[in-house]
Amino acid sequence: KVTQYGANALAGLIYLKSNDPTDVFEHGAEVSVGDDNLTTFSGFSSGPLTDSGKLLYRVSLQQHQQNGYQDNLYLGRDDTNARDEFSGRAKLRWYASDDLQVDLTLLYADFDNGYDVWTLDNNGENTLTDAPGVDKQRTTGSSLKFTYSGAEQFELVSLTSYAHSDTHHNYDGDWANPDYWGGLDCGGEPCQYDYTWDKQGERNTISQEFRFSSTEAGRIFWGSTDWLLGVYGMRLTEDNDTVENYNGWLDTLAAEYEANNTAVFGQLDSDLGAGYALSFGLRVERRDSDYSDSAGDEFSPGETMWGGHIALSKTLNSSHETYARIARGYKAGGFNMSLPAELSDKKEYDTETLYNYEIGLKSRWLDGAASTNFSLFFMDRRNQQVSASQQNPEEPQKFILYTENAGSSHNYGAELEGNWYATDNLKLYASLGWLETAYGDYAYHDKYGGTVDLTGRELAHSPNFTYSAGATYRTDSGWFANLTTSGKSEFYYSDSNESKSEAYTIFNARVGYETDVWSAYLWGRNLFDEQYGTRGFYFGNEPDQGWADKQYIRYGDPRQLGLTVNVKFM
């Protein structure tokens, strides 16, 4: 989608759109309660503000809270990993004339979350930190959209957006407390290990997009081709202040960052006749950035990048359509700050380029009662950007984090998804993904200067198989039940070691009753309380063990049961 919208992504983007204002009044509310002191309240209201129906509104609010599953035994608290999240959105739609529609959106989000998940013994339930972390973000944003349809041959959309975010991230890096460490032996003396990391930031973004798209009368090439042309600009500024505290010694860093992006993009969609359709898109983008910090690092990279796609589809008959697509995506290069002298050759990294080749078949079966989508793909990633890290041998509490290019990698696989309305009351659905990944020529140095060669190895967080399946049954009287399952095969946690996760499968379920006005259901997530790893690190974090490398794992959420009730009225 990099040739249809102003924002860019390496292999396209997921476009999420909230509900628009309605020309009739409708209101709703929902309440959920569950294990872990879960409470979620949400509601919305929508309708006309004037009798003429030319001014509409929609307001939606949600407050979510839960304790976070972890119990901090040292502090005697069960909420050090809590979630406290509020979000609100307001939309106004004004039909200024028959040809002009104006949409104003206002957004506010306040996430005041804790961060306390890592344990030295990987128990996944009870932490011992004396200074549990935070994960906070407060964002205000707005967008103003003009849609003009008064021209005969095209429609014009202007979209202006602005966002301001204040962030605060903090964690207890020693994962314990002074009493715990003081009770252990470090070279004949009580251990002393106290490390916290704290980062506060402020980010502002403003963007402007103009998009022209053809009407039916504006199609070109003898009325066979729709077209789209757009320009996009974005400015981002960000300030960050980082403080590290190790056994009373403070290390601070103040940084300023600015980036400016401009892009031109376009797309042609042609009906070639005989069931053939051709799509062609192109995007050219210029990016310039500036960075400076209190440690003396300064960078001002700039580059011009391009991407696009060409796709051909063929309607075989009323039930089957096939397609082939080639796409080129990109990910801008950048820089690494605060690197030691031995990594001076890693201060900057190049743009990553992705070539994606895909063929597929979309089908309908059993007179439309069932459908399947099947695709095969091959991905050629050149100058792949990878996140690397090294534990500092001189200061083991510190990590050197940086991005570098891995040369290349090749990924290929297949995806299959299907839906089947087995009866008027029963729907079945499933999906299966197969993925093979391998680095090309890629090697790096570990913290002791040794060479780690990953050539031919699978990429991290790339399971060979992912799968899901589900069934929903609804009676004519309003009762319903839903059961879903999903899982992954094993995968590498990181490129820095050979540690792998275990394969897992989890089950979720809902049962309840629904009407046109209200519904209520009991639900369960991870019904069999499967313990499954989601993140893993392999490094030394225990001074009493001589900072020996060890596997540390973060687990997914345990079983949770709850009740949800919602009501809608007009």
XYZ file of C-alpha atoms in Angstrom:
570
model
C 0.000 0.000 0.000
C 3.007 2.320 -0.198
C 1.630 3.752 -3.458
C -1.896 4.470 -2.151
C -1.243 6.353 1.094
C 1.216 8.970 2.280
C 2.797 6.902 5.061
C 5.378 4.299 4.067
C 6.138 0.780 5.273
C 8.712 -1.824 4.186
C 6.176 -4.318 2.827
C 2.939 -2.352 2.973
C 0.828 -1.356 5.943
C -2.286 -2.314 7.865
C -4.921 0.376 7.470
C -7.151 0.690 10.549
C -10.139 3.020 10.457
C -12.454 3.797 13.365
C -16.196 4.115 12.846
C -17.450 7.321 11.263
C -20.247 9.556 12.577
C -23.761 8.423 11.662
C -26.768 10.393 10.437
C -29.028 8.675 13.012
C -28.526 8.531 16.758
C -26.890 5.410 18.145
C -25.238 4.835 21.485
C -23.603 1.936 23.239
C -21.682 0.819 26.306
C -19.679 -2.239 27.292
C -18.297 -3.508 30.589
C -15.811 -6.348 31.082
C -14.603 -7.834 34.366
C -12.243 -10.719 34.898
C -9.286 -12.305 36.635
C -6.286 -10.192 37.566
C -8.671 -7.408 38.670
C -9.584 -6.720 35.059
C -12.108 -3.927 34.521
C -12.789 -2.342 31.149
C -15.425 0.316 30.509
C -16.137 1.635 27.040
C -18.874 3.579 25.348
C -19.776 5.544 22.270
C -22.342 8.036 21.053
C -23.008 9.063 17.478
C -25.559 11.075 15.539
C -26.495 14.442 13.995
C -25.794 17.752 15.717
C -28.154 19.759 13.495
C -31.629 19.154 12.139
C -30.313 19.495 8.593
C -28.034 16.490 9.090
C -25.034 18.395 7.722
C -23.065 18.208 10.961
C -22.501 14.797 12.562
C -20.510 13.627 15.555
C -19.106 10.479 17.124
C -17.418 10.157 20.525
C -15.859 6.972 21.904
C -14.122 6.389 25.241
C -12.422 3.421 26.899
C -10.819 2.865 30.304
C -8.905 -0.393 30.817
C -7.285 -1.578 34.059
C -5.759 -4.813 35.317
C -3.026 -5.782 37.741
C -0.652 -7.469 35.294
C -0.348 -11.073 36.592
C 2.955 -10.486 38.425
C 3.285 -10.487 42.231
C 6.203 -8.487 43.610
C 7.173 -10.442 46.725
C 9.756 -7.898 47.892
C 7.342 -4.949 47.895
C 4.258 -6.990 48.748
C 2.368 -5.687 45.712
C 0.406 -7.359 42.924
C 0.198 -4.342 40.574
C 3.815 -3.540 39.624
C 3.101 -4.726 36.074
C -0.372 -3.166 35.961
C -2.195 -1.729 32.954
C -4.018 1.583 33.328
C -5.002 2.812 29.881
C -7.473 5.498 28.839
C -8.244 6.445 25.256
C -10.769 8.831 23.790
C -11.656 9.887 20.283
C -14.037 12.505 18.917
C -15.043 12.918 15.286
C -16.955 15.680 13.550
C -18.189 15.411 9.978
C -19.439 18.516 8.175
C -21.109 18.377 4.786
C -20.076 21.904 3.860
C -21.631 21.602 0.419
C -22.717 18.957 -2.053
C -19.086 18.706 -3.175
C -17.098 19.235 0.041
C -16.892 17.018 3.125
C -14.804 18.022 6.143
C -13.744 15.524 8.832
C -12.093 16.571 12.082
C -10.702 13.915 14.438
C -9.361 14.521 17.944
C -7.476 11.858 19.890
C -6.282 11.570 23.471
C -4.547 8.556 25.009
C -3.045 8.201 28.470
C -1.260 4.899 29.189
C 0.117 4.675 32.732
C 1.490 1.127 32.826
C 3.965 -0.648 35.028
C 6.864 -2.785 33.805
C 7.982 -5.629 36.056
C 8.202 -8.956 34.203
C 11.737 -10.381 34.359
C 12.954 -12.783 37.033
C 16.333 -14.355 37.707
C 14.860 -17.858 38.033
C 12.377 -17.618 35.112
C 9.428 -18.443 37.351
C 7.149 -16.133 35.357
C 4.984 -15.186 38.353
C 6.849 -13.614 41.279
C 9.315 -10.739 40.946
C 11.782 -9.316 43.479
C 12.535 -5.832 42.177
C 12.823 -2.898 44.547
C 12.312 -0.279 41.794
C 9.761 -1.680 39.328
C 9.660 0.102 36.011
C 7.069 2.115 34.137
C 5.842 2.217 30.567
C 3.974 5.494 30.152
C 2.751 7.422 27.158
C 0.462 10.413 26.873
C -0.545 11.387 23.357
C -2.760 14.106 21.934
C -3.439 14.203 18.234
C -5.718 15.585 15.587
C -6.386 15.300 11.900
C -8.287 17.460 9.436
C -9.492 15.899 6.214
C -11.064 17.655 3.236
C -12.733 15.584 0.533
C -13.665 17.524 -2.598
C -15.735 15.770 -5.262
C -16.855 18.747 -7.346
C -14.484 18.073 -10.250
C -15.789 15.874 -13.014
C -12.701 13.743 -13.515
C -11.110 13.443 -10.083
C -11.631 13.552 -6.333
C -9.220 15.497 -4.123
C -8.378 14.546 -0.538
C -6.290 16.735 1.755
C -5.214 15.209 5.056
C -3.379 17.165 7.747
C -2.374 15.457 10.981
C -0.535 16.375 14.171
C 0.501 14.363 17.214
C 2.353 15.147 20.419
C 3.592 12.389 22.732
C 5.290 12.386 26.107
C 6.873 9.049 26.963
C 8.521 7.598 30.039
C 10.198 4.178 30.068
C 11.996 2.819 33.110
C 13.140 -0.594 34.318
C 14.992 -2.213 37.199
C 17.938 -3.822 35.404
C 19.201 -5.966 38.290
C 15.778 -7.678 38.629
C 16.117 -7.902 42.429
C 16.800 -5.751 45.494
C 19.665 -4.789 47.877
C 18.661 -7.412 50.458
C 18.727 -10.202 47.872
C 22.105 -9.234 46.425
C 23.593 -8.478 49.839
C 22.853 -12.039 50.915
C 25.008 -13.509 48.128
C 28.781 -13.861 47.930
C 30.799 -11.882 45.381
C 34.496 -12.599 45.875
C 34.219 -13.047 49.630
C 32.050 -9.951 50.152
C 28.306 -9.310 49.963
C 27.230 -8.532 46.425
C 26.306 -4.983 45.523
C 24.220 -4.694 42.390
C 21.729 -1.891 41.841
C 20.968 -0.777 38.305
C 18.075 1.265 36.895
C 17.517 2.700 33.436
C 15.224 5.664 32.832
C 14.292 7.449 29.612
C 11.894 10.350 29.135
C 11.036 11.686 25.724
C 8.929 14.190 23.848
C 7.909 13.665 20.218
C 6.039 15.875 17.763
C 4.935 14.880 14.274
C 3.079 16.876 11.661
C 2.192 15.620 8.200
C 0.377 16.805 5.108
C -0.943 14.682 2.282
C -2.725 15.563 -0.958
C -4.251 12.695 -2.898
C -5.962 12.911 -6.309
C -7.956 9.891 -7.504
C -9.968 9.387 -10.648
C -13.731 9.310 -10.863
C -15.570 7.094 -13.302
C -15.495 9.952 -15.818
C -11.783 10.512 -15.214
C -10.567 7.059 -16.120
C -7.814 7.047 -18.743
C -6.804 4.744 -21.605
C -10.282 4.629 -23.102
C -11.993 4.326 -19.743
C -10.106 1.204 -18.686
C -7.836 2.601 -15.976
C -8.341 4.225 -12.590
C -5.459 6.406 -11.414
C -4.212 7.922 -8.176
C -1.533 10.562 -7.588
C -0.354 11.929 -4.265
C 2.262 13.969 -2.459
C 3.215 13.609 1.187
C 5.358 15.425 3.701
C 6.174 14.747 7.347
C 8.284 16.471 9.963
C 9.279 14.711 13.182
C 11.145 16.176 16.151
C 12.102 14.236 19.255
C 14.022 15.001 22.456
C 15.128 12.279 24.868
C 16.846 12.301 28.254
C 18.309 9.015 29.484
C 19.684 8.327 32.970
C 21.467 5.125 34.046
C 22.171 4.530 37.724
C 24.651 1.775 38.588
C 25.489 1.374 42.269
C 25.049 5.126 42.771
C 27.010 6.204 39.677
C 24.939 8.242 37.236
C 25.375 8.268 33.450
C 23.202 10.752 31.550
C 22.554 11.430 27.866
C 20.468 14.191 26.299
C 19.620 13.790 22.619
C 17.809 15.762 19.910
C 16.495 14.277 16.674
C 14.759 15.711 13.634
C 13.589 14.026 10.430
C 11.890 15.369 7.319
C 10.257 13.092 4.754
C 8.738 14.051 1.414
C 7.252 11.625 -1.084
C 5.445 11.408 -4.393
C 3.362 8.307 -5.119
C 0.955 7.054 -7.734
C -0.972 4.019 -8.869
C -2.748 2.754 -11.994
C -5.419 0.011 -11.902
C -6.446 -1.247 -15.326
C -9.184 -3.552 -16.567
C -7.546 -5.336 -19.516
C -10.643 -7.314 -20.481
C -11.162 -11.082 -20.629
C -10.966 -11.179 -16.808
C -7.480 -9.658 -16.589
C -6.627 -6.705 -14.304
C -3.273 -4.946 -14.006
C -2.076 -2.747 -11.126
C 1.095 -0.657 -11.168
C 2.354 1.616 -8.378
C 5.452 3.716 -7.752
C 6.706 5.763 -4.799
C 9.755 8.034 -4.520
C 10.717 9.378 -1.107
C 13.385 11.738 0.217
C 14.447 11.568 3.843
C 16.773 13.949 5.699
C 17.538 13.760 9.404
C 19.727 15.388 12.046
C 20.855 14.001 15.396
C 23.037 15.354 18.178
C 23.570 14.433 21.814
C 25.467 15.483 24.912
C 28.097 12.776 24.321
C 29.258 14.540 21.145
C 27.669 12.277 18.520
C 26.277 14.095 15.484
C 24.705 12.601 12.351
C 22.963 14.171 9.346
C 22.126 11.371 6.900
C 19.970 11.939 3.826
C 18.824 9.611 1.071
C 16.366 9.152 -1.753
C 14.495 5.838 -1.931
C 11.949 4.252 -4.209
C 9.498 1.381 -4.111
C 6.509 0.092 -5.964
C 4.638 -2.903 -7.293
C 3.204 -4.521 -10.379
C 0.388 -7.055 -10.081
C -1.625 -9.037 -12.609
C -4.852 -10.841 -11.695
C -7.083 -13.115 -13.748
C -10.684 -14.090 -13.042
C -10.775 -17.737 -14.098
C -14.532 -18.123 -13.573
C -17.200 -17.038 -11.111
C -15.515 -19.004 -8.315
C -11.762 -18.620 -8.827
C -9.344 -15.716 -9.242
C -5.565 -15.949 -9.462
C -2.898 -13.287 -9.204
C 0.832 -12.641 -9.375
C 2.578 -9.694 -7.719
C 6.092 -8.261 -7.562
C 6.792 -5.492 -5.052
C 9.805 -3.473 -3.960
C 9.861 -1.953 -0.488
C 12.497 -0.061 1.469
C 13.512 0.846 4.982
C 15.638 3.950 5.466
C 19.184 3.701 6.737
C 20.335 5.369 9.913
C 22.963 5.648 12.616
C 24.006 4.283 16.020
C 24.972 6.604 18.805
C 27.209 6.102 21.839
C 29.209 3.228 20.361
C 32.663 2.354 21.751
C 35.787 2.666 19.603
C 35.845 -1.050 18.749
C 32.459 -0.632 17.023
C 33.280 2.600 15.216
C 32.604 0.892 11.863
C 28.975 0.382 12.950
C 28.104 4.052 13.433
C 25.952 4.131 10.278
C 23.953 1.503 8.391
C 22.464 1.409 4.908
C 18.945 1.322 3.517
C 17.296 -2.087 3.457
C 15.530 -3.163 0.276
C 12.898 -5.870 0.005
C 11.809 -7.618 -3.195
C 8.655 -9.659 -2.676
C 7.320 -12.144 -5.236
C 3.878 -13.634 -4.674
C 1.336 -15.767 -6.499
C -2.044 -16.762 -5.186
C -5.489 -18.192 -5.758
C -8.764 -16.940 -4.274
C -11.663 -19.376 -4.482
C -15.301 -19.828 -3.530
C -16.780 -23.295 -3.045
C -20.111 -24.987 -2.359
C -22.159 -22.216 -3.975
C -20.388 -19.591 -1.912
C -20.729 -21.338 1.452
C -16.933 -21.807 1.654
C -13.948 -19.736 0.559
C -10.181 -20.167 0.520
C -7.197 -17.896 -0.071
C -3.861 -19.510 -0.937
C -0.559 -17.789 -1.647
C 3.090 -18.648 -2.231
C 5.768 -16.010 -1.651
C 9.488 -15.434 -1.896
C 11.179 -12.481 -0.164
C 14.640 -11.215 -1.085
C 15.912 -8.825 1.616
C 19.057 -6.933 0.680
C 21.209 -5.082 3.204
C 18.840 -6.407 5.836
C 18.790 -4.326 8.996
C 19.155 -6.375 12.178
C 19.112 -5.335 15.811
C 22.386 -6.358 17.432
C 23.570 -6.137 21.025
C 26.702 -6.770 23.023
C 27.089 -6.972 26.761
C 29.929 -4.724 27.849
C 32.606 -6.962 29.445
C 33.960 -4.018 31.465
C 30.522 -2.903 32.682
C 28.332 -6.040 32.606
C 25.183 -4.163 33.606
C 25.340 -2.268 30.307
C 24.415 -3.357 26.823
C 25.636 -1.865 23.596
C 22.593 -1.768 21.304
C 22.958 -1.012 17.631
C 21.558 -1.715 14.182
C 23.673 -3.107 11.371
C 23.254 -4.573 7.904
C 23.296 -8.359 7.629
C 24.048 -8.508 3.931
C 20.966 -10.370 2.777
C 18.399 -12.988 3.669
C 15.874 -15.047 1.772
C 12.448 -16.006 3.046
C 9.854 -18.150 1.341
C 6.678 -19.885 2.324
C 2.945 -20.234 1.869
C -0.273 -19.130 3.513
C -3.689 -20.781 3.430
C -6.876 -19.534 5.041
C -10.421 -20.769 4.722
C -13.967 -20.103 5.885
C -16.943 -22.461 5.731
C -20.527 -21.829 6.710
C -21.248 -25.479 7.414
C -24.868 -24.662 8.317
C -26.892 -21.503 8.807
C -25.795 -21.600 12.448
C -22.224 -22.924 12.298
C -19.156 -21.170 10.875
C -15.713 -22.834 10.716
C -12.467 -21.069 9.872
C -8.765 -21.825 9.882
C -5.409 -20.511 8.701
C -1.973 -22.054 8.251
C 1.325 -20.357 7.554
C 4.598 -21.956 6.509
C 7.823 -19.919 6.556
C 11.436 -20.731 5.765
C 14.084 -18.089 6.487
C 17.861 -18.006 6.166
C 20.544 -15.376 6.481
C 22.901 -14.911 3.583
C 26.471 -13.900 4.416
C 26.235 -12.534 7.974
C 28.686 -12.696 10.869
C 29.302 -10.477 13.880
C 31.633 -10.246 16.885
C 30.510 -11.212 20.377
C 31.456 -9.324 23.562
C 34.817 -11.118 23.768
C 35.769 -10.390 20.173
C 34.949 -13.842 18.835
C 33.174 -14.295 15.504
C 29.615 -15.585 15.433
C 28.652 -16.770 11.953
C 24.891 -16.832 11.254
C 25.199 -17.595 7.542
C 22.380 -19.949 6.599
C 20.692 -19.793 10.014
C 17.015 -18.998 10.479
C 16.040 -15.469 11.466
C 14.918 -14.735 15.014
C 11.190 -14.776 15.793
C 10.444 -16.620 12.541
C 8.610 -19.868 13.373
C 8.318 -22.378 10.544
C 4.609 -22.839 11.220
C 1.832 -20.641 12.568
C -1.745 -21.805 12.711
C -5.196 -20.939 13.979
C -8.663 -22.436 13.803
C -12.063 -21.666 15.188
C -15.764 -22.422 15.221
C -18.742 -20.186 15.995
C -22.212 -21.581 16.621
C -25.285 -19.343 16.926
C -28.777 -20.572 17.632
C -31.854 -18.900 16.195
C -32.884 -17.950 19.729
C -29.714 -15.907 20.402
C -27.349 -18.285 22.206
C -23.862 -18.592 20.810
C -20.537 -20.282 21.474
C -17.102 -19.651 20.015
C -13.891 -21.705 20.332
C -10.553 -20.698 18.826
C -7.050 -22.114 18.933
C -3.752 -20.707 17.713
C -0.098 -21.592 17.977
C 3.438 -21.463 16.666
C 6.289 -23.855 16.152
C 9.615 -23.187 17.903
C 11.664 -20.130 16.930
C 14.967 -18.472 17.839
C 14.601 -15.787 20.486
C 17.542 -13.759 19.220
C 20.310 -13.565 16.659
C 22.865 -13.344 19.470
C 22.530 -16.967 20.639
C 21.109 -20.387 19.809
C 18.291 -20.381 22.377
C 14.852 -21.338 21.083
C 11.308 -21.139 22.335
C 9.111 -24.181 22.680
C 6.208 -24.805 20.317
C 2.857 -23.971 21.835
C -0.887 -23.978 21.256
C -3.423 -21.923 23.207
C -7.230 -22.095 23.316
C -9.789 -19.333 23.832
C -13.564 -19.600 24.194
C -16.737 -17.513 24.532
C -20.297 -18.543 25.360
C -23.245 -16.231 25.776
C -26.491 -14.742 24.622
C -27.062 -11.859 22.213
C -29.968 -9.788 20.952
C -30.208 -6.740 18.727
C -30.060 -4.525 21.819
C -27.772 -6.289 24.313
C -25.449 -9.230 24.712
C -23.598 -10.976 27.515
C -20.955 -13.656 27.416
C -18.461 -15.517 29.526
C -15.009 -15.815 28.034
C -11.732 -17.554 28.708
C -8.274 -16.924 27.296
C -5.487 -19.487 27.355
C -7.953 -21.980 28.796
C -5.407 -24.673 29.634
C -3.007 -22.190 31.255
C -0.211 -22.902 28.774
C 3.131 -21.370 29.764
C 4.756 -20.153 26.557
C 7.736 -17.928 25.919
C 7.343 -14.720 23.921
C 10.761 -13.097 24.432
C 14.114 -14.472 25.474
C 17.560 -13.085 26.276
C 20.835 -14.909 26.837
C 23.374 -12.906 28.823
C 24.963 -12.511 32.241
C 22.984 -10.656 34.911
C 24.092 -12.296 38.174
C 27.361 -11.051 39.703
C 27.493 -13.910 42.197
C 27.739 -16.259 39.181
C 30.581 -14.255 37.641
C 28.163 -12.707 35.131
C 27.898 -16.098 33.399
C 25.554 -16.155 30.412
C 22.122 -17.624 31.120
C 18.761 -17.918 29.375
C 16.050 -15.563 30.638
C 12.493 -15.881 29.321
C 9.391 -13.724 29.363
C 6.108 -15.617 29.182
C 2.724 -14.847 27.672
C -0.372 -14.196 29.744
C -1.700 -17.114 31.836
C -5.322 -18.280 31.882
C -7.883 -15.541 32.359
C -11.663 -15.844 32.780
C -14.144 -13.012 32.554
C -17.580 -11.627 31.757
C -18.545 -8.979 29.187
C -21.894 -7.220 28.855
C -22.758 -4.653 26.208
C -25.834 -2.698 25.254
C -26.786 -0.615 22.209
C -29.674 1.765 21.871
C -30.865 4.428 19.447
